[in-house]
Amino acid sequence: MTLRSAETSDSPSTIQNGSGESGSSPPGGFKEGRDREDRIAQSMGELRRSGWYWGNMTVDEAKEKLQDAPEGTFLVRDSSHTDYLLTISVKTSAGPTNLRIEYREGKFRLDSVVCVRSRLKQFDSVVHLIEYYVLLSKNKKIESETLPNRTVHLWLVKPLYTSTPSLQHLCRMTVNKCTNKIDELPLPMRLKEYITEYRYHV
C-alpha cells in the first residue's frame, strides 16, 4: 500500500459532511439516519475496545507519540477536520503522517482522491478496516526510502496502545486467531460473549 504526497498534518483534500456524504438530508428519512447512527456507535464501541484508539488528539500530539516509534506503528484518533470522524496516524519512512477514514453509505474506507476511491475496499467497521491493512502489510518488507513524487510506502504493522492491553484482551485476540467458531467452544456463555465482543486479530 502506498500513500501519495504524504502529509504531516490533517489538512483536508476533499470536503464532505460529518457522515462522509454530500448533501443535506439522506434519503429514507429518520429510519436511515438512525440506522447510520447505530452502525457508527457499534463501530466506535469496537474501536474503543481495541486499545489503540486515542480519542481527542491533535496532529502535533500524534506526531510526538510516533516520532521515535518503529516504522509501521500506528494509532487511530479523532480527526481534527470537522467533516471526518477519524484519522489514522502512522510512522512512515518519511516520518509520522496522517490518513483520514471516510464514512459513506454505511461503509468505512480510507480517504483518497476521486480517481482511485472506487477501487478502495469498504468495511462495516473501523477495526475491520485496520485489520485488513495490517494483514495486507504483515508479510511485506517495509522500504526505507521515499519513492518518487513524495510517494511513501504505508504499512500498518503495529498499533500503539494507550496502555498495556489486559491479559483477557490478549487472550481474546489469540482465540479469535485460532477459530471463528466461538459458539462451539466448551466455555461459559459469559466468556463466549466477551470473546465475541471483539472478533479481531489486532
Short mmCIF file of C-alpha atoms in Angstrom, two decimals, residues 5-195:
data_model
loop_
_atom_site.label_atom_id
_atom_site.label_comp_id
_atom_site.label_asym_id
_atom_site.label_seq_id
_atom_site.Cartn_x
_atom_site.Cartn_y
_atom_site.Cartn_z
CA SER A 5 2.01 13.16 -1.16
CA ALA A 6 2.11 12.10 2.47
CA GLU A 7 1.17 14.99 4.71
CA THR A 8 2.42 15.88 8.15
CA SER A 9 -0.89 17.49 9.04
CA ASP A 10 -4.54 16.52 8.95
CA SER A 11 -5.40 19.09 6.30
CA PRO A 12 -8.38 18.26 4.07
CA SER A 13 -8.11 17.13 0.47
CA THR A 14 -11.84 16.70 -0.06
CA ILE A 15 -14.84 18.30 1.61
CA GLN A 16 -17.68 16.17 2.97
CA ASN A 17 -20.15 16.38 5.80
CA GLY A 18 -19.80 14.55 9.11
CA SER A 19 -21.33 11.33 7.80
CA GLY A 20 -18.99 11.27 4.83
CA GLU A 21 -21.87 12.01 2.47
CA SER A 22 -22.54 15.10 0.42
CA GLY A 23 -25.81 16.96 0.53
CA SER A 24 -28.20 17.66 3.37
CA SER A 25 -30.74 15.02 4.39
CA PRO A 26 -30.19 11.38 3.43
CA PRO A 27 -32.94 9.55 1.53
CA GLY A 28 -35.08 7.31 3.69
CA GLY A 29 -35.63 9.89 6.40
CA PHE A 30 -35.42 9.22 10.11
CA LYS A 31 -35.02 5.42 9.98
CA GLU A 32 -31.98 5.54 7.71
CA GLY A 33 -30.44 8.28 9.83
CA ARG A 34 -30.99 6.18 12.96
CA ASP A 35 -29.51 3.09 11.29
CA ARG A 36 -26.42 5.10 10.34
CA GLU A 37 -26.03 6.34 13.91
CA ASP A 38 -26.35 2.77 15.22
CA ARG A 39 -23.67 1.50 12.82
CA ILE A 40 -21.29 4.28 13.79
CA ALA A 41 -21.96 3.71 17.51
CA GLN A 42 -21.30 -0.03 17.16
CA SER A 43 -18.09 0.61 15.25
CA MET A 44 -16.90 3.14 17.82
CA GLY A 45 -17.60 0.64 20.60
CA GLU A 46 -15.34 -1.92 18.90
CA LEU A 47 -12.71 0.74 18.32
CA ARG A 48 -12.63 1.71 22.00
CA ARG A 49 -12.15 -1.94 22.95
CA SER A 50 -9.15 -2.20 20.61
CA GLY A 51 -6.85 -0.32 22.98
CA TRP A 52 -5.24 1.78 20.20
CA TYR A 53 -7.94 4.43 19.84
CA TRP A 54 -6.58 7.63 21.37
CA GLY A 55 -9.70 9.77 21.10
CA ASN A 56 -9.21 13.53 21.02
CA MET A 57 -5.60 14.09 19.96
CA THR A 58 -4.05 16.85 17.87
CA VAL A 59 -1.79 16.34 14.85
CA ASP A 60 1.23 17.51 16.84
CA GLU A 61 0.44 15.18 19.75
CA ALA A 62 0.14 12.21 17.39
CA LYS A 63 3.42 13.17 15.73
CA GLU A 64 5.15 13.32 19.10
CA LYS A 65 3.82 9.87 20.08
CA LEU A 66 5.02 8.31 16.82
CA GLN A 67 8.25 10.24 16.29
CA ASP A 68 10.55 7.63 17.85
CA ALA A 69 8.37 4.60 17.12
CA PRO A 70 9.36 1.94 14.56
CA GLU A 71 8.11 2.39 11.02
CA GLY A 72 4.63 0.95 10.63
CA THR A 73 3.49 1.91 14.14
CA PHE A 74 0.03 3.45 14.03
CA LEU A 75 -2.82 4.78 16.12
CA VAL A 76 -6.38 5.92 15.44
CA ARG A 77 -7.62 9.23 16.78
CA ASP A 78 -10.46 11.68 16.31
CA SER A 79 -9.96 13.69 13.15
CA SER A 80 -9.10 17.34 13.65
CA HIS A 81 -11.06 18.05 10.46
CA THR A 82 -14.70 18.57 11.37
CA ASP A 83 -16.01 16.79 8.26
CA TYR A 84 -14.42 13.46 9.24
CA LEU A 85 -14.77 11.26 12.29
CA LEU A 86 -11.39 9.55 12.46
CA THR A 87 -7.80 9.68 11.27
CA ILE A 88 -5.03 7.07 11.17
CA SER A 89 -1.67 8.46 12.25
CA VAL A 90 1.21 6.22 11.20
CA LYS A 91 5.01 6.30 11.18
CA THR A 92 6.26 6.04 7.59
CA SER A 93 9.72 6.26 6.05
CA ALA A 94 9.07 10.00 5.67
CA GLY A 95 8.06 10.37 9.32
CA PRO A 96 4.65 10.47 11.01
CA THR A 97 1.80 11.15 8.62
CA ASN A 98 -2.00 11.04 8.65
CA LEU A 99 -4.74 9.43 6.61
CA ARG A 100 -8.40 10.10 7.23
CA ILE A 101 -11.12 7.47 7.37
CA GLU A 102 -14.19 8.21 5.29
CA TYR A 103 -17.72 7.06 6.15
CA ARG A 104 -20.10 6.85 3.19
CA GLU A 105 -23.31 4.90 2.61
CA GLY A 106 -22.85 2.77 5.71
CA LYS A 107 -19.23 1.80 4.96
CA PHE A 108 -15.78 2.90 6.11
CA ARG A 109 -12.82 3.29 3.79
CA LEU A 110 -9.60 5.25 3.52
CA ASP A 111 -9.96 8.77 2.21
CA SER A 112 -8.47 9.18 -1.25
CA VAL A 113 -8.57 11.21 -4.42
CA VAL A 114 -11.64 10.63 -6.58
CA CYS A 115 -9.81 8.72 -9.32
CA VAL A 116 -8.93 5.78 -7.03
CA ARG A 117 -11.73 5.99 -4.45
CA SER A 118 -13.97 3.45 -6.20
CA ARG A 119 -11.16 0.85 -6.10
CA LEU A 120 -10.65 1.02 -2.35
CA LYS A 121 -12.19 -1.71 -0.21
CA GLN A 122 -15.05 -0.75 2.09
CA PHE A 123 -15.75 -2.14 5.55
CA ASP A 124 -18.58 -2.36 8.06
CA SER A 125 -16.34 -1.22 10.90
CA VAL A 126 -13.19 0.78 11.51
CA VAL A 127 -11.42 -2.10 13.27
CA HIS A 128 -12.17 -4.39 10.32
CA LEU A 129 -10.62 -1.77 8.00
CA ILE A 130 -7.50 -1.54 10.15
CA GLU A 131 -7.22 -5.32 10.46
CA TYR A 132 -7.39 -5.71 6.68
CA TYR A 133 -4.48 -3.34 6.09
CA VAL A 134 -2.46 -4.82 8.95
CA LEU A 135 -2.81 -8.30 7.42
CA LEU A 136 -2.01 -6.85 4.00
CA SER A 137 1.19 -5.36 5.42
CA LYS A 138 2.16 -8.37 7.53
CA ASN A 139 4.39 -10.13 5.03
CA LYS A 140 5.56 -7.02 3.23
CA LYS A 141 9.08 -5.68 3.52
CA ILE A 142 8.98 -2.07 4.62
CA GLU A 143 11.09 0.03 2.27
CA SER A 144 13.22 2.64 3.94
CA GLU A 145 13.44 5.09 1.07
CA THR A 146 10.94 7.69 -0.06
CA LEU A 147 9.59 6.93 -3.52
CA PRO A 148 9.41 9.46 -6.39
CA ASN A 149 6.88 12.30 -6.27
CA ARG A 150 6.74 12.20 -2.47
CA THR A 151 5.03 8.81 -2.52
CA VAL A 152 5.88 6.67 0.50
CA HIS A 153 5.15 3.11 1.50
CA LEU A 154 2.35 3.00 4.04
CA TRP A 155 2.41 -0.18 6.10
CA LEU A 156 0.25 -0.65 9.18
CA VAL A 157 2.35 -3.04 11.24
CA LYS A 158 1.91 -2.49 14.96
CA PRO A 159 -0.67 -0.49 16.92
CA LEU A 160 0.42 1.99 19.56
CA TYR A 161 -1.70 1.15 22.60
CA THR A 162 -2.90 3.79 25.00
CA SER A 163 -1.83 1.45 27.82
CA THR A 164 -0.68 -2.15 28.19
CA PRO A 165 -3.52 -4.42 26.97
CA SER A 166 -5.11 -6.63 29.60
CA LEU A 167 -4.32 -10.33 29.64
CA GLN A 168 -8.01 -11.03 28.96
CA HIS A 169 -7.96 -8.90 25.82
CA LEU A 170 -4.76 -10.54 24.54
CA CYS A 171 -6.26 -13.98 25.16
CA ARG A 172 -9.43 -12.93 23.33
CA MET A 173 -7.44 -11.94 20.25
CA THR A 174 -5.47 -15.20 20.40
CA VAL A 175 -8.68 -17.24 20.49
CA ASN A 176 -10.04 -15.28 17.53
CA LYS A 177 -6.87 -16.01 15.57
CA CYS A 178 -7.35 -19.73 16.15
CA THR A 179 -11.06 -20.13 15.40
CA ASN A 180 -14.18 -18.29 14.32
CA LYS A 181 -16.46 -20.95 15.83
CA ILE A 182 -16.66 -19.41 19.28
CA ASP A 183 -20.13 -20.85 19.94
CA GLU A 184 -18.73 -24.39 19.68
CA LEU A 185 -16.03 -23.89 22.30
CA PRO A 186 -16.57 -25.56 25.71
CA LEU A 187 -16.65 -22.24 27.53
CA PRO A 188 -19.15 -20.48 29.81
CA MET A 189 -21.63 -18.30 27.94
CA ARG A 190 -20.35 -15.16 29.65
CA LEU A 191 -16.83 -15.85 28.38
CA LYS A 192 -18.10 -16.51 24.86
CA GLU A 193 -19.90 -13.18 24.93
CA TYR A 194 -16.69 -11.44 25.99
CA ILE A 195 -14.75 -13.04 23.14
#
